[in-house]
Coordinates of C-alpha atoms and ligand atoms in Angstrom, one line a residue:
X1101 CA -94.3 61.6 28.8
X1102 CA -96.6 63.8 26.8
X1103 CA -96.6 65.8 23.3
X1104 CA -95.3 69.4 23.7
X1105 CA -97.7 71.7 25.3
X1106 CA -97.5 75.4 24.0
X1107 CA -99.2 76.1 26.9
X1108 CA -96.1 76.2 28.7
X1109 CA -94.4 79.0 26.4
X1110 CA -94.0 82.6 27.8
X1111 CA -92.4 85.7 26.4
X1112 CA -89.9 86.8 29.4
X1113 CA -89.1 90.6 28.9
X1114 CA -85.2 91.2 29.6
X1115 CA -85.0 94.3 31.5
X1116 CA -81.6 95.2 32.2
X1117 CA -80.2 99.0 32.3
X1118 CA -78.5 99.8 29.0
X1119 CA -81.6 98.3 26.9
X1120 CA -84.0 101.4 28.6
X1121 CA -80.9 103.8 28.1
X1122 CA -81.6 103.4 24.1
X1123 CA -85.7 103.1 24.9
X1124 CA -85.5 99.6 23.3
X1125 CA -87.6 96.6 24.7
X1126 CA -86.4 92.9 23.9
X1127 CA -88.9 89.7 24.8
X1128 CA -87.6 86.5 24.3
X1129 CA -89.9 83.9 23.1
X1130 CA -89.1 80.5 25.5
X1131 CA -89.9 77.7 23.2
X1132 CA -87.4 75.6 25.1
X1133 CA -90.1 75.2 27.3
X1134 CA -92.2 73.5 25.2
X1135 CA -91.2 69.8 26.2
X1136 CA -88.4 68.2 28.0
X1137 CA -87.0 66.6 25.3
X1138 CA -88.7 67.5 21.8
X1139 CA -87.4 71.0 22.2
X1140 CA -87.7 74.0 21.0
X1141 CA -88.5 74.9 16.8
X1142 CA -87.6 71.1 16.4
X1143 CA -91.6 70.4 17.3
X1144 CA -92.8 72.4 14.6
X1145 CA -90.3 71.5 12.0
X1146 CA -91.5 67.9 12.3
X1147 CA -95.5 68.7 12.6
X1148 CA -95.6 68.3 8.9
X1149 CA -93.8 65.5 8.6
X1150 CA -95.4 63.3 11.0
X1151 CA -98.5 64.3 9.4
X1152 CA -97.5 63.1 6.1
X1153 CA -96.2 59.5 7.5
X1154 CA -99.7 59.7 9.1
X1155 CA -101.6 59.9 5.9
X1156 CA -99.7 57.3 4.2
X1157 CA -98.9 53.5 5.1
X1158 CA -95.2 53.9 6.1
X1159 CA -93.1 51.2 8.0
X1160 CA -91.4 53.7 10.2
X1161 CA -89.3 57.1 10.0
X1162 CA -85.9 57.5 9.0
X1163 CA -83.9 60.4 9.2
X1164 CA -80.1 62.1 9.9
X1165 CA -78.2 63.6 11.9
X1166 CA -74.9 64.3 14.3
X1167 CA -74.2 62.5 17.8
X1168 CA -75.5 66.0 19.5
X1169 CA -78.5 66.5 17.2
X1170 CA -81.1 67.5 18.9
X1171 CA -83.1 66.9 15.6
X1172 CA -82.7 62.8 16.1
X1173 CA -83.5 63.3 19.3
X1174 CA -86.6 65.0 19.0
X1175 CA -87.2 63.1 16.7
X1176 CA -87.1 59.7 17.9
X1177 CA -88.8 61.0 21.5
X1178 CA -91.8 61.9 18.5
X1179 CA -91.7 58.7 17.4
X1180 CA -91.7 57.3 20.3
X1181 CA -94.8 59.0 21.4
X1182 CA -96.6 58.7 18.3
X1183 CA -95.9 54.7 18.2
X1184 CA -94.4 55.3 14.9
X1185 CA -90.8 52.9 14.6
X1186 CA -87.8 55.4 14.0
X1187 CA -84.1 54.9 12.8
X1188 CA -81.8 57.2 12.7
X1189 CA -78.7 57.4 10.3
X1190 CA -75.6 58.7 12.4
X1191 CA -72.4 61.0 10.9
X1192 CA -69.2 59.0 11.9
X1193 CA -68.0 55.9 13.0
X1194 CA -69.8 54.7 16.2
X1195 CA -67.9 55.5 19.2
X1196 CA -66.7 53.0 22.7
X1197 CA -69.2 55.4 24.4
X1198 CA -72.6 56.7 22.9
X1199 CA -73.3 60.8 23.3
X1200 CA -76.0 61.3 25.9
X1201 CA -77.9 62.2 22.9
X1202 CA -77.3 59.1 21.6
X1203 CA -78.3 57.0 24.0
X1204 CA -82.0 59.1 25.0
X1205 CA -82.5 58.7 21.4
X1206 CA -81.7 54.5 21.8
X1207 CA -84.2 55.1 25.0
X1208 CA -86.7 56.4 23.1
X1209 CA -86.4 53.5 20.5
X1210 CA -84.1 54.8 17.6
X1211 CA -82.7 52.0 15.9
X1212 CA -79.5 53.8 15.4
X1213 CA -76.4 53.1 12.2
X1214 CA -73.4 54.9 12.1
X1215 CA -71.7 55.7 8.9
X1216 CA -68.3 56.8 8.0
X1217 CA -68.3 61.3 7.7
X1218 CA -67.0 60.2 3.8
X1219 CA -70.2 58.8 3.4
X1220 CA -72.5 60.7 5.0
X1221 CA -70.9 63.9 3.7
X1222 CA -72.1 62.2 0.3
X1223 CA -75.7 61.2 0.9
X1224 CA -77.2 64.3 -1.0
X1225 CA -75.6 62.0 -4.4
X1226 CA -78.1 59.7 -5.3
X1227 CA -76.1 56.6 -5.4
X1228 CA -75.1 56.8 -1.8
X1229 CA -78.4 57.8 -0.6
X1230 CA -80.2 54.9 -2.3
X1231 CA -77.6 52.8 -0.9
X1232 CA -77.9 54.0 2.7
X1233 CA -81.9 54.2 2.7
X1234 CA -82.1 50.3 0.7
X1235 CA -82.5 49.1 4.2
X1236 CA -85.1 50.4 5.3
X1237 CA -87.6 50.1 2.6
X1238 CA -91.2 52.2 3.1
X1239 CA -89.2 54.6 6.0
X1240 CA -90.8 58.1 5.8
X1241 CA -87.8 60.1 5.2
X1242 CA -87.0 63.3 7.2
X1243 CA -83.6 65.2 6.2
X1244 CA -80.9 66.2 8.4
X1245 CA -82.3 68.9 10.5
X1246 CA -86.0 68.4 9.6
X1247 CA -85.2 70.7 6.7
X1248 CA -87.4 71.4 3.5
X1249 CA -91.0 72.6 2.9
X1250 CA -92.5 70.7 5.9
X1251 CA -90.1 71.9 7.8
X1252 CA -90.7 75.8 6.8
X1253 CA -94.2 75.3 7.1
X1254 CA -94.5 74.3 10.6
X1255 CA -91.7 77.0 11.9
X1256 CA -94.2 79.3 10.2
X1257 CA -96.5 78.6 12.7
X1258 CA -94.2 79.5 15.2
X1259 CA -95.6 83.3 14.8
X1260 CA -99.3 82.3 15.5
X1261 CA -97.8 81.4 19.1
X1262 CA -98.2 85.2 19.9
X1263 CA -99.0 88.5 18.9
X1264 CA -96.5 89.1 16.1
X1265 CA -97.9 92.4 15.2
X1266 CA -96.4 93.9 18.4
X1267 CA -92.8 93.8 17.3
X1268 CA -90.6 95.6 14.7
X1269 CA -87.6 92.9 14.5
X1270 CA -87.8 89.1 15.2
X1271 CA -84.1 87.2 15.5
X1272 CA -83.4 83.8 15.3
X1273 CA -80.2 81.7 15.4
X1274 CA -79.6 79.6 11.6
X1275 CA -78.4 75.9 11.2
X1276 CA -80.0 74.6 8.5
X1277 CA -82.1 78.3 8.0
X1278 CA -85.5 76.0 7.6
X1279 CA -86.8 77.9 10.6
X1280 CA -85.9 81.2 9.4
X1281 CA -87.1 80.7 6.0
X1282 CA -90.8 79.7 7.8
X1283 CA -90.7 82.9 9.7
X1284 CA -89.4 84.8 7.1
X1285 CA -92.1 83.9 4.7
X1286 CA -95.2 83.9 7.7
X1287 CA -94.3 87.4 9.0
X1288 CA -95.3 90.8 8.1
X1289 CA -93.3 93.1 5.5
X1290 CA -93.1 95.7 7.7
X1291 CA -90.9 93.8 10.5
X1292 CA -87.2 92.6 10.1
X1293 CA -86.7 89.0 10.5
X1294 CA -83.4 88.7 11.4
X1295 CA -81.0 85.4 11.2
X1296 CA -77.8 84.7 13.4
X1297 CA -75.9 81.7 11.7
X1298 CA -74.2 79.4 13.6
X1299 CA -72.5 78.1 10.6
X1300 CA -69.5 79.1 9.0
X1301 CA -69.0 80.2 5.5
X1302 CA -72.9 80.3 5.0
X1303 CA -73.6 81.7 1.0
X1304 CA -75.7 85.0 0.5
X1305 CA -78.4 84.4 -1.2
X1306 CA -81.5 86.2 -2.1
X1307 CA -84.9 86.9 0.1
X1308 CA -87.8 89.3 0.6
X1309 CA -86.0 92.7 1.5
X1310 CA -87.6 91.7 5.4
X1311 CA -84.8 89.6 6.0
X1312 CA -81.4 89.8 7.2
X1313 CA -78.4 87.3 8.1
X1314 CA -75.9 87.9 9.8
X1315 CA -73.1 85.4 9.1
X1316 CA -70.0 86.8 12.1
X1317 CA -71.2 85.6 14.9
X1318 CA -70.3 81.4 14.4
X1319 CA -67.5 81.7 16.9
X1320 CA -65.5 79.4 14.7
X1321 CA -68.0 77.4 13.3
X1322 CA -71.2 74.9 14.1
X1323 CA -70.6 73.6 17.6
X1324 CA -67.3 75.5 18.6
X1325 CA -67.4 77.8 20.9
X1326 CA -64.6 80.0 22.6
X1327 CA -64.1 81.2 26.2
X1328 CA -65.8 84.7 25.1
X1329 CA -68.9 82.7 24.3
X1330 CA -69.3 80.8 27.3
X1331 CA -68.5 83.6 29.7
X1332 CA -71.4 85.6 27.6
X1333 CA -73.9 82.8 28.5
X1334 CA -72.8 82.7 32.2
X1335 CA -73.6 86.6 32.6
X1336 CA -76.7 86.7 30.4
X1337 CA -78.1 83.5 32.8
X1338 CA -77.0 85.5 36.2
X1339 CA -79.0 88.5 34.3
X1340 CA -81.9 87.2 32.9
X1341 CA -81.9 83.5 34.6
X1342 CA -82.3 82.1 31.2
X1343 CA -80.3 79.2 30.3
X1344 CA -79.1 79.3 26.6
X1345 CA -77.1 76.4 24.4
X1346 CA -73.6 76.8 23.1
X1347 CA -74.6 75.9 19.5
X1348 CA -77.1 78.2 18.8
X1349 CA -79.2 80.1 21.3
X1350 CA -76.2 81.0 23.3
X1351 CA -74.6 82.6 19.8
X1352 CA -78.0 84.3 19.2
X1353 CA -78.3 86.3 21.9
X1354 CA -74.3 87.4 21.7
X1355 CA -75.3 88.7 18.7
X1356 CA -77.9 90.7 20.2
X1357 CA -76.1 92.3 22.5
X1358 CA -73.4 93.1 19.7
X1359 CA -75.7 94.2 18.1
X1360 CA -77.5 96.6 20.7
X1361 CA -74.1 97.6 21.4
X1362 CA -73.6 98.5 18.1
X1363 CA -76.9 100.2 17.8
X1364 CA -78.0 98.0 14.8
X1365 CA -81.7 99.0 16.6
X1366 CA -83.4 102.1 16.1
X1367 CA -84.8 103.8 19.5
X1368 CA -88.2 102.3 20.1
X1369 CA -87.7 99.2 18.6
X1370 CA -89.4 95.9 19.7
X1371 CA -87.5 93.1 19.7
X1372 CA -88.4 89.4 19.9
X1373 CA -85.7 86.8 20.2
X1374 CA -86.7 83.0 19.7
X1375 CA -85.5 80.6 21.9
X1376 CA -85.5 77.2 19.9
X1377 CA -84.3 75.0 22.2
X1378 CA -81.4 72.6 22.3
X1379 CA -80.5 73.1 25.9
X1380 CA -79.6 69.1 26.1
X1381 CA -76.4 69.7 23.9
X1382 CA -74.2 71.7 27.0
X1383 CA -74.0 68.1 27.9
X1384 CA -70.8 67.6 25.9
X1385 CA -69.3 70.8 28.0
X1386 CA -66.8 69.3 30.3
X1387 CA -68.6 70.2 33.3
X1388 CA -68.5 73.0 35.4
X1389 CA -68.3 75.2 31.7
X1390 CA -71.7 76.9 32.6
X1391 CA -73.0 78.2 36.1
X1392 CA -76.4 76.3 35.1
Ligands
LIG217 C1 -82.1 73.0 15.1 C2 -81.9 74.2 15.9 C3 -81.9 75.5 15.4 C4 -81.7 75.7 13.9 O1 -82.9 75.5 13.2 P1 -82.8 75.5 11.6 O2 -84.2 75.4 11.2 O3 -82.0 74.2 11.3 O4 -82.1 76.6 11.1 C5 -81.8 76.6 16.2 N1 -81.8 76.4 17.5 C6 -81.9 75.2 18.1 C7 -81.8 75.1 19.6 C8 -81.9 74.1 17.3 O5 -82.0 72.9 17.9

């Protein structure tokens, strides 16, 4: 296997009906195409990072995450490809039966350790963290998610990928936000940058007057997903042939629609969704959920 190759990204224009009704065109930027496995904004979250370990004379990486993320998986396919030794702390106890995640990631060399959800829920409190990281002394460490300025800084560069003059609002699903925050700060004042979290309960907070979040469209929160969801992801894949993931591409482009629906868009607008990715976590559907 080889490093992602943004060669293989397009911009697919949806055309459907309603969306020339309202004179409004809407591209969707595939970065899930980037690489089988490293997908989507997970690529450019870590670009930073693994230039850091680079630089410095680290053992190996370590980093976080849940049994679906596709952050330890990405990450330890990097590793992997880079010859760098990865670990990769686990939330919960470890199961009979590894998540297919799980066990790509052991493929790919992850040295995997689960801890308890008390635990991990703690590891932002220094006593904990030192405790859980004392084992693997010199690890380059990555946070859950990739998150942090590395992390921003690389989704920044996301927008260099095309020309981002050409549209007036850019939309992106939020789990940890690093990837909006990049965009956010990389684009132009005079276009929206517009976030779709997939969490629930996510705080306001402040940021240049560019950006907006929309926070009711989590259909119950990170991971869950309801029968309206998954019927929307069917019909926009016999539409549009594009394959989304429940977590958070599928949730991004309900909210577009909604939002179309809704006329949120001025006439004329250009619209670019991002597809980051993540198309490896429909796994844990029972199958037969999705028509793809
Ligand atoms: C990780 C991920 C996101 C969220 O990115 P953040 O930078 O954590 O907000 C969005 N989409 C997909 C497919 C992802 O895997």
């Amino acid at each position: 296997m080889q490093l992602p190759d943004f060669l293989k990204i397009t911009t697919d224009s949806i055309q459907l009906p309603f969306l020339q009704q309202k004179g409004i065109s809407v591209e969707m930027l595939r970065l899930d195409k980037i690489h089988p496995v490293i997908s989507g904004n997970k690529w450019f979250k870590l670009k930073y990072h693994l230039q850091n370990f680079s630089d410095k004379d680290y053992h190996g990486i370590l980093t976080f995450g849940g049994a679906w993320s596709n952050h330890i998986l990405a990450t330890a396919c990097a590793c992997q490809l880079k010859g760098i030794k990865s670990a990769g702390i686990i939330r919960g106890e470890k199961p009979s039966q590894l998540s297919y995640t799980l066990q790509q990631a052991e493929l790919y060399g992850m040295q995997l350790r689960f801890i308890p959800r008390e635990t991990y829920k703690r590891k932002s409190e220094k006593e904990f963290f030192e405790e859980i990281i004392k084992k693997y002394p010199n690890y380059y460490i990555i946070q859950e998610g990739g998150a942090g300025a590395e992390g921003e800084k690389g989704a920044g560069e996301i927008l260099q990928l095309f020309n981002k003059n050409k549209y007036t609002h850019i939309l992106c699903a939020i789990g940890t936000s690093t990837m909006f925050n990049g965009i956010l700060s990389a684009s132009r004042t005079n276009q929206q940058i517009i976030g779709i979290s997939v969490i629930k309960g996510m705080n306001e907070r402040k940021m240049k007057d560019s950006g907006k979040i929309f926070n009711n469209y989590h259909f119950g929160g990170y991971a869950k997903s309801t029968p309206e969801l998954i019927q929307f992801m069917n019909n926009f894949y016999r539409q549009t042939n594009i394959p989304t993931d429940f977590v958070y591409t599928g949730k991004l482009s309900f909210a577009l629609f909604d939002l179309l629906k809704k006329d949120f868009f001025p006439k004329e607008s250009k619209i670019l969704i991002i597809h980051s990715g993540g198309l490896q976590g429909n796994i844990s559907l029972p199958q037969g959920t999705l028509i793809f």
